[in-house]
Amino acid sequence: MKKLINAPDNLVADALLGLAEATTELQIDHKNRIIYRAEPKQKGKVALISGGGSGHEPLHGGYVGLGMLDAACAGEVFTSPTPDQMLAATKQVDTAAGVLYIVKNYTGDIMNFEMAAELATSETGINVLSVVTNDDVAVQDSLYTAGRRGVGVTVLLEKIVGAAAEEGQDLSTLSTLARDINNNGRSMGIALTSCTVPAVGKPTFDLPDNEMEIGIGIHGEPGRHRLPLGTAREIAEQLVEPILADFNFTSRPVIVMLNGMGASPLIELYLMYGEVAKILKRSGINVARNLIGNYITALDMAGCSVTLLSVDDQMIKLWDAPVKTLGLRWGI
Amino acid sequence: MKKLINAPDNLVADALLGLAEATTELQIDHKNRIIYRAEPKQKGKVALISGGGSGHEPLHGGYVGLGMLDAACAGEVFTSPTPDQMLAATKQVDTAAGVLYIVKNYTGDIMNFEMAAELATSETGINVLSVVTNDDVAVQDSLYTAGRRGVGVTVLLEKIVGAAAEEGQDLSTLSTLARDINNNGRSMGIALTSCTVPAVGKPTFDLPDNEMEIGIGIHGEPGRHRLPLGTAREIAEQLVEPILADFNFTSRPVIVMLNGMGASPLIELYLMYGEVAKILKRSGINVARNLIGNYITALDMAGCSVTLLSVDDQMIKLWDAPVKTLGLRWGI
């Protein structure tokens, strides 16, 4: 295992120390492993909290800031944060306008965010709603999931709902918007190599030099099947066709994310985007916006994922709204 | 070799096709492999051109746009673009205010940019000046270089001089500023793994599982020495100490870049930044700005580099000025 770390057990704590040094725009509660905005809370604004296992950076800590999240709870690598973390974050960010939890569909995350919401309500009376993302079309159930996994749509949702929250929309409206986004988004991923969880010290799965795993999860969970290593063109088909088979993306414009899994360089991601765009074009799909890069990763896995989100004018406007985070930054 | 490509010979052409699909802010001359801004030229503005071998993305095409470059010439992977490409770009971007070439110190790049400058002057009378970056303290001469290699400072220089060009500064002033930046910047890199050049199909060098290469170049050129695989703390010392031994960074604020080589995930880069920041703090160095991510890469190499740039108030102001490129984007 070759990684830029001190010790597997310190990875998350040390990365948070680096994050704290990197920017004055964030404030880190190192004890509770919560990343907050440094700027004062905005009265009347609904607060957005997300979180999950570490190893998917910039998700979620890199999406805390103006136009996206108010707080992110970091778990150990690929391990849900605890209800205590989420509860502490909830108490900290609420301004009496309520709190929206954005939860990727993994059993641990679901359970812990639910427990935190109950505690928040019973202990403090804070109004909490949750939205669960489950956009991965690859498999129905998986290693850590009942139902579909929550992946790339989470990034787009945090951006769009984050912008709506800045506009002052109320908790119920934001919750409806978030659910609408999740319902209109689909993703699929592929791995060329396994990731290596530092505490384990060896690749999560074996993948021969001449094979790729289609439909991989962001924790290295098994996908749909293995195929002989294909060209970018073939890989793009393997990713986009199942997405298009699952949802009709021709009726409205789409936002496309071509996401790297962590170890695939940008030149390959640009190239993959070209192949994906070709398929979308010939399928009559109108791409309104796109995002290419490492946005929801799986440690040092080589590979990529495609996310399509069917959007209306309002969602595009919210997508274009200013955002000032480590992971996304524009319009400011 | 596991890569998201169609065929090694088509990598650069296909990646440029993807880039063209990704944004309407760029215009790509696919025949000459030149990336331009799509917006009309600004009369009286000095044009900035850079370029070099592909495989370092987002450098240089990802830095074309408002506040940085006017054009970038893409060579084959790790191979200089030709004088013809540079000449075509020069003719295209000049508005009679002159053109500044930003050239990383590699023998092929130096020779071809020099030839292009001579052709531009003799054929068209365009006023061309060049600045060469040579900030890598690792080795004096290297596989493709006489003198020090040009690496991370190139990114910071393109940002700062690009902002000065937007302000309307003249060619001679920009050239002086660019030289000043190069003189005040130093870099050093480390590899955990080799990159694999697609046309070669196997790793450029062998690096055992328990070793790292200190002082690596961005093409996989040999560094200073190999050491047993170290902790992030030890790696930070191996990178920062030679930089501090080479230049006095205590007299002015610095901009720090913690750059990933392409295959190291963001969680590791955040962590590495924390270790670098600790050393700078105890060395009495004042960090004014920082940049953490994959900005000048070496295909799929795992590893990172550190760049320090000693800056004055004017340079910080130019650093903060709006930039709108695929690779850097803020203040707009």
XYZ file of C-alpha atoms in Angstrom:
664
model
C 0.000 0.000 0.000
C 1.505 3.313 -1.119
C -0.261 6.364 0.225
C 0.580 9.881 1.357
C -0.435 9.237 4.963
C 1.134 9.011 8.406
C -0.763 6.025 9.745
C -4.035 4.424 8.665
C -5.650 5.187 12.007
C -4.859 8.901 11.705
C -5.915 9.430 8.101
C -9.196 11.227 8.743
C -7.907 13.275 11.684
C -4.777 14.312 9.760
C -6.738 15.187 6.606
C -9.015 17.419 8.703
C -5.926 19.146 10.117
C -4.775 19.813 6.548
C -8.202 21.086 5.589
C -8.155 23.454 8.554
C -4.796 24.855 7.393
C -6.014 25.160 3.821
C -8.767 27.678 4.283
C -10.165 30.277 6.637
C -13.577 29.738 5.050
C -14.136 26.556 7.062
C -14.154 25.889 10.758
C -13.375 22.380 11.877
C -14.527 20.702 15.046
C -11.725 18.175 15.220
C -13.136 16.339 18.215
C -16.500 15.692 16.587
C -15.106 15.650 13.038
C -17.513 18.215 11.741
C -16.724 20.766 9.038
C -18.620 24.066 9.319
C -18.677 27.321 7.424
C -16.519 29.875 9.213
C -18.853 32.732 8.341
C -21.594 33.544 10.849
C -24.934 31.797 10.459
C -27.527 33.543 8.356
C -30.744 34.059 10.323
C -33.748 32.419 8.729
C -31.773 30.238 6.347
C -32.492 26.506 6.414
C -29.253 24.665 7.215
C -28.051 21.760 5.071
C -26.065 18.943 6.644
C -24.533 15.983 4.900
C -21.871 13.488 5.781
C -20.803 9.934 5.442
C -17.709 7.824 5.392
C -14.464 9.551 4.439
C -12.611 8.601 1.265
C -14.963 10.349 -1.195
C -13.308 13.784 -1.118
C -14.129 16.517 -1.955
C -17.509 15.074 -0.830
C -18.695 16.162 1.744
C -16.339 18.542 3.566
C -15.268 20.154 0.302
C -18.882 21.151 -0.327
C -19.338 23.158 2.852
C -19.614 26.854 2.100
C -21.726 29.527 0.482
C -24.262 27.953 -1.871
C -23.918 24.375 -0.650
C -23.704 22.760 2.792
C -23.651 24.336 6.240
C -21.948 21.350 7.828
C -20.501 17.960 6.943
C -19.875 15.074 9.326
C -16.871 12.915 8.501
C -16.866 9.248 9.426
C -13.901 6.934 9.327
C -13.001 5.739 5.828
C -16.100 4.185 4.259
C -17.855 4.189 7.644
C -20.870 6.241 8.639
C -20.416 9.096 11.099
C -22.249 8.637 14.389
C -25.603 10.120 15.427
C -23.700 12.167 18.029
C -21.759 13.927 15.297
C -24.895 14.676 13.327
C -26.717 15.868 16.430
C -23.867 18.207 17.397
C -23.821 19.602 13.852
C -27.583 20.048 13.885
C -27.543 22.020 17.123
C -24.716 24.163 15.838
C -26.169 25.161 12.453
C -29.877 25.554 13.151
C -31.210 29.116 13.150
C -34.766 28.061 13.965
C -35.521 27.653 10.253
C -34.917 23.919 10.373
C -32.300 21.529 9.061
C -32.238 19.323 5.971
C -30.141 16.148 6.092
C -28.779 14.916 2.766
C -28.129 11.206 3.141
C -26.643 8.760 0.677
C -28.476 5.460 0.739
C -26.196 3.226 2.809
C -27.581 1.319 5.755
C -25.289 2.913 8.348
C -25.851 6.446 7.100
C -29.617 5.999 6.989
C -29.773 4.555 10.486
C -27.510 7.162 12.069
C -29.063 10.184 10.380
C -32.519 8.900 11.398
C -31.402 8.538 14.977
C -29.866 12.024 14.932
C -33.100 13.500 13.567
C -35.093 11.853 16.349
C -32.688 13.090 19.004
C -32.661 16.595 17.537
C -36.429 16.738 17.583
C -36.902 15.223 21.028
C -33.989 17.016 22.734
C -34.202 20.406 21.125
C -37.342 20.665 19.033
C -35.313 21.453 15.921
C -37.296 20.728 12.793
C -35.345 18.176 10.748
C -36.216 16.659 7.392
C -34.108 14.165 5.447
C -33.654 13.350 1.805
C -32.038 10.107 0.719
C -30.166 9.813 -2.589
C -30.330 6.480 -4.387
C -29.342 7.204 -7.970
C -27.027 4.310 -8.815
C -28.750 2.164 -11.440
C -26.081 -0.539 -11.291
C -27.563 -2.861 -8.685
C -30.716 -3.111 -6.611
C -29.170 -4.159 -3.302
C -25.505 -4.088 -2.463
C -22.935 -4.789 0.204
C -23.946 -1.861 2.438
C -27.288 -0.965 0.909
C -30.892 -2.007 0.732
C -32.121 -0.600 -2.565
C -30.019 1.507 -4.846
C -26.840 3.215 -3.694
C -26.569 6.980 -3.385
C -23.739 8.331 -5.520
C -23.168 11.186 -7.982
C -26.579 12.842 -7.725
C -25.635 13.747 -4.151
C -23.124 16.293 -5.485
C -25.599 17.907 -7.874
C -28.308 17.910 -5.214
C -26.084 19.603 -2.655
C -25.303 22.319 -5.214
C -28.849 22.977 -6.374
C -30.625 22.679 -3.033
C -27.801 24.641 -1.435
C -28.479 27.521 -3.814
C -32.199 27.343 -3.061
C -31.459 27.489 0.666
C -29.397 30.654 0.145
C -32.457 32.177 -1.540
C -34.374 31.673 1.688
C -36.666 28.826 0.612
C -38.251 27.031 3.533
C -37.525 23.534 4.806
C -40.526 21.858 3.270
C -39.903 23.425 -0.159
C -36.233 22.456 -0.044
C -37.097 18.924 0.963
C -39.493 18.623 -1.971
C -36.897 20.050 -4.364
C -34.266 17.640 -3.041
C -36.558 14.652 -3.511
C -37.423 15.867 -7.000
C -33.726 16.065 -7.891
C -33.038 12.593 -6.598
C -35.992 11.227 -8.553
C -34.683 12.801 -11.743
C -31.065 11.679 -11.495
C -29.289 8.443 -12.369
C -25.668 7.284 -12.152
C -23.430 4.373 -13.053
C -19.741 3.752 -12.390
C -16.872 1.611 -13.593
C -13.596 0.561 -11.952
C -10.321 -0.181 -13.674
C -8.633 -0.908 -10.356
C -9.695 -1.512 -6.779
C -9.260 1.071 -4.063
C -7.223 0.200 -0.992
C -8.702 1.017 2.396
C -5.727 2.155 4.502
C -6.752 0.206 7.597
C -6.962 -2.970 5.512
C -3.746 -2.363 3.624
C -4.574 -4.330 0.497
C -6.931 -3.858 -2.448
C -10.605 -4.393 -1.588
C -11.036 -6.707 -4.551
C -8.879 -8.386 -7.160
C -9.371 -7.223 -10.699
C -7.150 -8.819 -13.339
C -5.089 -6.569 -15.625
C -7.358 -7.320 -18.576
C -10.727 -6.795 -16.864
C -12.937 -3.959 -15.626
C -15.832 -3.944 -13.150
C -19.022 -2.411 -14.533
C -21.423 -0.851 -12.050
C -18.939 -0.526 -9.212
C -19.900 1.244 -5.986
C -17.944 4.057 -4.380
C -16.697 1.740 -1.641
C -15.561 -0.936 -4.024
C -18.825 -2.866 -3.718
C -19.338 -5.314 -6.565
C -20.993 -4.049 -9.714
C -23.117 -5.795 -12.320
C -20.439 -7.807 -14.009
C -16.871 -7.903 -15.210
C -15.922 -7.397 -18.809
C -12.661 -7.567 -20.705
C -10.931 -4.179 -20.483
C -12.667 -1.999 -23.070
C -11.996 1.208 -24.925
C -13.292 4.517 -23.614
C -16.030 4.297 -26.239
C -17.149 0.884 -24.991
C -16.936 2.016 -21.372
C -19.086 5.064 -22.122
C -21.735 2.766 -23.612
C -21.589 0.471 -20.591
C -22.220 3.474 -18.348
C -24.729 5.523 -20.310
C -26.963 2.823 -21.810
C -28.178 1.442 -18.446
C -28.886 5.005 -17.294
C -30.934 5.764 -20.403
C -32.726 2.430 -20.097
C -33.793 3.389 -16.576
C -35.106 6.914 -17.113
C -36.256 9.108 -19.981
C -33.756 11.942 -20.276
C -35.020 13.311 -23.585
C -37.890 15.407 -22.265
C -35.855 18.045 -20.429
C -32.281 19.356 -20.504
C -29.732 17.463 -18.416
C -26.767 18.253 -16.232
C -24.032 15.666 -16.848
C -21.286 14.845 -14.398
C -18.291 12.818 -15.576
C -16.705 11.960 -12.275
C -13.287 10.464 -11.614
C -12.982 7.797 -8.917
C -9.777 9.297 -7.519
C -6.843 7.892 -9.473
C -7.839 8.570 -13.078
C -6.075 11.639 -14.469
C -7.941 14.564 -15.989
C -6.805 13.841 -19.567
C -8.704 10.543 -19.374
C -11.759 12.209 -17.847
C -11.880 14.830 -20.639
C -11.618 12.015 -23.150
C -14.364 9.997 -21.456
C -16.605 13.052 -21.420
C -16.250 13.296 -25.197
C -17.419 9.693 -25.576
C -20.345 10.213 -23.204
C -21.360 13.413 -25.003
C -21.435 11.547 -28.332
C -23.892 8.980 -26.984
C -26.092 11.673 -25.457
C -26.111 13.575 -28.742
C -27.177 10.595 -30.806
C -29.828 9.789 -28.173
C -31.391 13.219 -28.603
C -30.428 14.451 -25.157
C -29.804 18.136 -24.603
C -26.878 18.808 -22.270
C -27.434 22.080 -20.424
C -24.428 21.968 -18.091
C -21.585 19.607 -17.298
C -19.008 18.932 -14.631
C -15.814 16.949 -15.257
C -13.397 15.973 -12.530
C -13.010 14.195 -9.207
C -16.150 15.076 -7.234
C -17.231 11.875 -5.461
C -14.316 9.512 -5.247
C -13.467 6.094 -3.906
C -10.021 6.669 -2.404
C -7.411 5.637 -4.981
C -9.681 3.739 -7.338
C -9.048 4.238 -11.057
C -12.256 4.582 -13.018
C -15.134 6.953 -13.471
C -18.859 7.396 -13.178
C -21.519 9.173 -15.183
C -24.437 11.024 -13.607
C -27.354 12.468 -15.549
C -29.858 14.814 -13.958
C -32.995 15.925 -15.780
C -33.521 19.586 -14.908
C -36.027 22.407 -15.309
C -35.181 26.095 -15.753
C -35.299 26.733 -12.041
C -32.755 23.979 -11.334
C -30.415 25.362 -14.006
C -30.702 28.811 -12.470
C -29.854 27.347 -9.065
C -26.975 25.386 -10.601
C -25.537 28.626 -11.991
C -25.916 30.496 -8.696
C -22.740 31.464 -6.822
C -20.913 28.717 -4.957
C -17.832 29.111 -2.799
C -16.520 25.806 -1.515
C -13.236 23.960 -1.885
C -14.789 21.531 -4.362
C -16.986 23.857 -6.442
C -16.422 27.574 -6.850
C -17.934 29.930 -9.331
C -20.012 33.060 -9.742
C -18.543 34.738 -6.678
C -1.950 -0.761 -18.751
C -5.433 0.265 -17.587
C -6.599 3.603 -18.889
C -9.831 5.279 -19.989
C -8.695 5.669 -23.607
C -9.576 4.372 -27.038
C -6.078 3.870 -28.425
C -2.733 5.296 -27.319
C -2.252 7.068 -30.654
C -5.578 8.886 -30.336
C -5.283 9.981 -26.712
C -4.507 13.648 -27.307
C -6.931 14.044 -30.236
C -9.738 12.330 -28.305
C -9.104 14.341 -25.140
C -9.320 17.550 -27.193
C -12.654 16.362 -28.584
C -13.897 15.876 -25.040
C -12.599 19.303 -24.038
C -14.464 20.846 -26.973
C -17.693 19.206 -25.813
C -17.116 20.282 -22.228
C -17.230 24.022 -22.655
C -18.299 26.808 -24.964
C -15.662 29.018 -23.355
C -12.912 27.398 -25.415
C -12.399 27.031 -29.124
C -10.257 24.149 -30.274
C -8.245 23.967 -33.472
C -8.161 20.184 -33.683
C -5.844 20.096 -36.696
C -3.169 22.203 -35.049
C -4.037 21.073 -31.524
C -4.405 24.565 -30.177
C -6.834 25.603 -27.443
C -8.089 29.196 -27.673
C -10.522 31.340 -25.746
C -13.857 31.405 -27.520
C -14.511 35.033 -26.599
C -13.335 37.651 -29.107
C -9.826 39.033 -28.700
C -9.447 42.124 -26.554
C -7.718 44.909 -28.510
C -4.524 46.114 -26.912
C -4.155 43.147 -24.557
C -0.869 41.260 -24.655
C -1.591 37.624 -25.493
C -0.172 34.787 -23.389
C 0.660 31.465 -25.003
C 1.917 28.343 -23.329
C 2.056 24.716 -24.249
C 4.061 21.577 -23.969
C 3.630 17.854 -23.949
C 0.213 16.501 -22.989
C -0.248 14.439 -19.835
C -0.030 17.323 -17.337
C -3.718 18.308 -17.383
C -5.236 20.702 -16.519
C -1.954 22.351 -17.615
C -2.014 24.007 -20.189
C -5.374 23.792 -22.000
C -7.276 23.978 -18.728
C -5.673 27.355 -18.054
C -6.916 29.057 -21.210
C -9.521 31.682 -20.431
C -10.152 35.011 -18.748
C -7.295 35.860 -16.411
C -4.824 33.279 -17.660
C -3.751 32.119 -21.128
C -5.004 33.148 -24.560
C -3.862 29.926 -26.198
C -2.234 26.602 -25.358
C -0.472 24.264 -27.781
C -0.789 20.570 -26.997
C 1.987 18.198 -27.977
C 1.809 14.435 -27.900
C 2.135 12.937 -24.425
C 5.345 14.259 -22.843
C 6.479 15.621 -26.242
C 6.888 19.261 -27.189
C 4.397 20.794 -29.607
C 5.930 21.936 -32.900
C 6.996 25.459 -33.891
C 4.198 25.380 -36.501
C 1.589 25.025 -33.756
C 3.086 27.862 -31.756
C 3.363 30.058 -34.842
C -0.272 29.447 -35.802
C -1.354 30.282 -32.239
C 0.765 33.425 -32.236
C -0.767 34.722 -35.455
C -4.233 33.958 -34.131
C -4.014 35.667 -30.742
C -1.891 38.740 -31.434
C -3.734 42.074 -31.361
C -0.595 44.095 -32.169
C 0.200 44.348 -28.456
C 2.650 41.460 -28.638
C 2.760 37.899 -27.353
C 4.405 36.373 -24.292
C 5.455 32.725 -24.465
C 5.499 30.846 -21.162
C 7.892 27.936 -21.605
C 8.784 25.186 -19.163
C 12.496 24.414 -19.251
C 12.671 21.275 -21.374
C 15.011 21.101 -24.340
C 12.311 20.452 -26.930
C 9.982 23.160 -25.638
C 12.798 25.720 -25.483
C 13.972 24.951 -29.025
C 10.514 24.946 -30.576
C 9.231 28.074 -28.831
C 12.470 29.870 -29.856
C 11.982 28.821 -33.463
C 8.350 29.928 -33.381
C 9.357 33.326 -31.961
C 11.880 33.808 -34.753
C 9.352 32.798 -37.405
C 6.681 35.055 -35.910
C 9.027 38.012 -35.923
C 10.463 37.418 -39.403
C 7.193 36.411 -41.110
C 4.761 38.758 -39.434
C 6.644 41.292 -37.328
C 4.753 40.233 -34.207
C 6.610 41.208 -31.074
C 7.289 38.037 -29.072
C 9.033 37.661 -25.729
C 9.540 34.424 -23.835
C 9.891 33.507 -20.203
C 11.288 30.149 -19.156
C 10.308 28.496 -15.874
C 12.952 26.425 -14.098
C 11.794 26.096 -10.523
C 12.472 22.438 -9.723
C 15.223 22.303 -7.118
C 15.537 18.518 -7.315
C 18.255 18.163 -9.945
C 20.496 20.430 -11.985
C 20.246 18.614 -15.345
C 17.791 15.889 -16.198
C 16.640 13.538 -18.899
C 15.064 16.241 -21.088
C 16.576 19.341 -19.524
C 19.738 21.392 -19.335
C 19.501 23.207 -16.010
C 16.542 22.950 -13.698
C 13.155 21.666 -14.854
C 10.129 23.917 -15.130
C 7.268 22.613 -13.008
C 4.727 24.005 -10.493
C 5.698 27.671 -10.710
C 4.371 27.600 -14.270
C 0.807 27.340 -12.924
C 1.221 30.235 -10.497
C 2.982 32.325 -13.146
C 0.220 31.777 -15.700
C -2.343 32.926 -13.107
C -0.507 36.028 -11.917
C 0.865 37.228 -15.264
C -2.477 36.393 -16.870
C -4.209 38.754 -14.450
C -1.638 41.464 -15.171
C -2.256 41.056 -18.901
C -5.998 41.544 -18.354
C -5.146 44.834 -16.627
C -3.523 46.001 -19.846
C 0.118 45.856 -18.780
C 2.526 45.938 -21.748
C 4.677 43.106 -23.045
C 7.923 44.267 -21.523
C 6.350 44.785 -18.084
C 4.672 41.369 -18.222
C 7.898 39.721 -19.262
C 9.719 41.301 -16.324
C 6.959 40.244 -13.932
C 7.054 36.692 -15.287
C 10.816 36.469 -14.842
C 10.481 37.881 -11.343
C 7.928 35.200 -10.453
C 10.097 32.423 -11.793
C 13.080 33.745 -9.844
C 11.047 33.749 -6.639
C 9.547 30.265 -6.944
C 10.853 26.807 -6.116
C 9.351 23.298 -6.365
C 10.100 19.702 -5.498
C 8.169 16.501 -6.211
C 7.899 12.910 -5.043
C 6.561 9.769 -6.709
C 4.994 6.782 -5.011
C 4.421 5.065 -8.358
C 5.555 5.521 -11.932
C 3.326 6.920 -14.623
C 2.608 4.835 -17.716
C 2.937 6.533 -21.093
C 0.120 5.033 -23.189
C 2.252 4.591 -26.312
C 4.820 2.663 -24.254
C 2.263 0.588 -22.378
C 4.307 -0.108 -19.283
C 5.505 1.964 -16.308
C 8.303 4.409 -17.152
C 10.360 3.175 -14.212
C 10.243 0.419 -11.652
C 9.708 1.493 -8.085
C 9.477 -1.255 -5.482
C 6.447 -1.380 -3.177
C 8.512 -0.193 -0.231
C 10.308 2.725 -1.907
C 9.578 6.268 -3.094
C 11.451 8.497 -5.555
C 12.377 11.904 -4.125
C 12.763 14.779 -6.582
C 10.849 13.139 -9.422
C 10.152 15.058 -12.642
C 6.712 15.449 -14.211
C 7.638 13.009 -16.990
C 8.946 10.370 -14.640
C 12.539 11.589 -14.955
C 14.734 10.352 -12.129
C 14.878 12.401 -8.965
C 17.603 12.821 -6.378
C 17.394 9.459 -4.724
C 15.138 6.701 -3.535
C 14.182 6.239 0.052
C 12.176 3.655 1.937
C 8.480 4.562 1.748
C 7.968 7.270 4.365
C 5.116 8.816 6.260
C 3.436 11.981 4.997
C 5.405 13.871 7.647
C 8.713 12.503 6.350
C 7.694 13.125 2.746
C 6.795 16.738 3.549
C 10.262 17.225 5.029
C 11.888 15.649 1.978
C 10.011 18.114 -0.227
C 10.108 21.320 1.773
C 13.621 21.236 3.256
C 15.431 21.298 -0.128
C 13.181 24.182 -1.224
C 13.975 26.190 1.917
C 17.677 25.378 1.564
C 17.627 26.849 -1.929
C 15.803 30.147 -1.348
C 14.917 32.416 1.558
C 11.139 32.368 1.864
C 10.961 34.170 5.216
C 11.243 37.734 3.921
C 7.885 37.940 2.110
C 4.561 36.075 2.178
C 4.327 32.938 0.048
C 1.783 31.230 -2.141
C 1.952 27.470 -1.565
C 0.765 24.874 -4.044
C 0.346 21.273 -2.905
C -0.052 19.551 -6.229
C -1.142 15.995 -6.941
C 0.669 14.059 -9.660
C -2.581 12.628 -11.065
C -3.419 9.468 -9.150
C -3.276 10.611 -5.530
C -6.742 11.268 -4.106
C -7.721 14.557 -2.519
C -7.894 13.184 1.031
C -4.157 12.463 0.804
C -3.437 15.895 -0.671
C -5.323 17.661 2.147
C -3.354 15.577 4.621
C -0.035 16.373 2.910
C -0.894 20.065 2.930
C -1.277 19.919 6.713
C 2.209 18.438 7.051
C 3.720 21.029 4.704
C 1.965 23.870 6.554
C 3.451 22.663 9.860
C 6.996 22.869 8.494
C 6.379 26.309 7.011
C 4.982 27.544 10.321
C 7.951 26.378 12.361
C 10.260 27.884 9.709
C 8.697 31.313 10.199
C 7.106 31.411 6.757
C 3.903 33.353 6.256
C 1.459 31.607 3.910
C -0.671 34.191 2.101
C -2.557 31.855 -0.250
C -2.632 28.167 -1.089
C -3.807 25.813 -3.774
C -4.396 22.092 -3.191
C -5.258 19.665 -5.958
C -4.169 18.246 -9.296
C -2.805 21.227 -11.224
C 0.316 19.984 -13.038
C 0.210 16.251 -13.294
C 2.226 13.366 -14.702
C -0.474 11.154 -16.203
C -1.368 8.474 -13.655
C 1.570 8.925 -11.303
C 0.805 8.728 -7.587
C 2.650 11.359 -5.616
C 2.728 15.079 -5.108
C 4.826 18.193 -5.361
C 5.217 21.344 -3.329
C 5.716 24.776 -4.868
C 6.540 27.911 -2.891
C 6.381 31.361 -4.434
C 7.597 34.436 -2.589
C 5.174 37.237 -3.413
C 4.682 40.973 -2.958
C 1.348 42.753 -2.462
C 0.903 43.296 -6.174
C 1.310 39.580 -6.919
C -1.241 38.676 -4.243
C -3.678 41.170 -5.751
C -3.153 39.602 -9.183
C -3.537 36.126 -7.684
C -6.921 37.147 -6.252
C -8.104 38.694 -9.539
C -10.925 36.937 -11.413
C -10.049 33.785 -13.329
C -12.375 31.741 -15.486
C -10.724 28.596 -16.820
C -11.469 24.898 -16.491
C -8.591 24.463 -14.066
C -8.919 27.604 -11.932
C -12.081 29.595 -11.471
C -12.890 32.265 -8.938
C -13.898 35.870 -8.461
C -16.151 35.870 -11.516
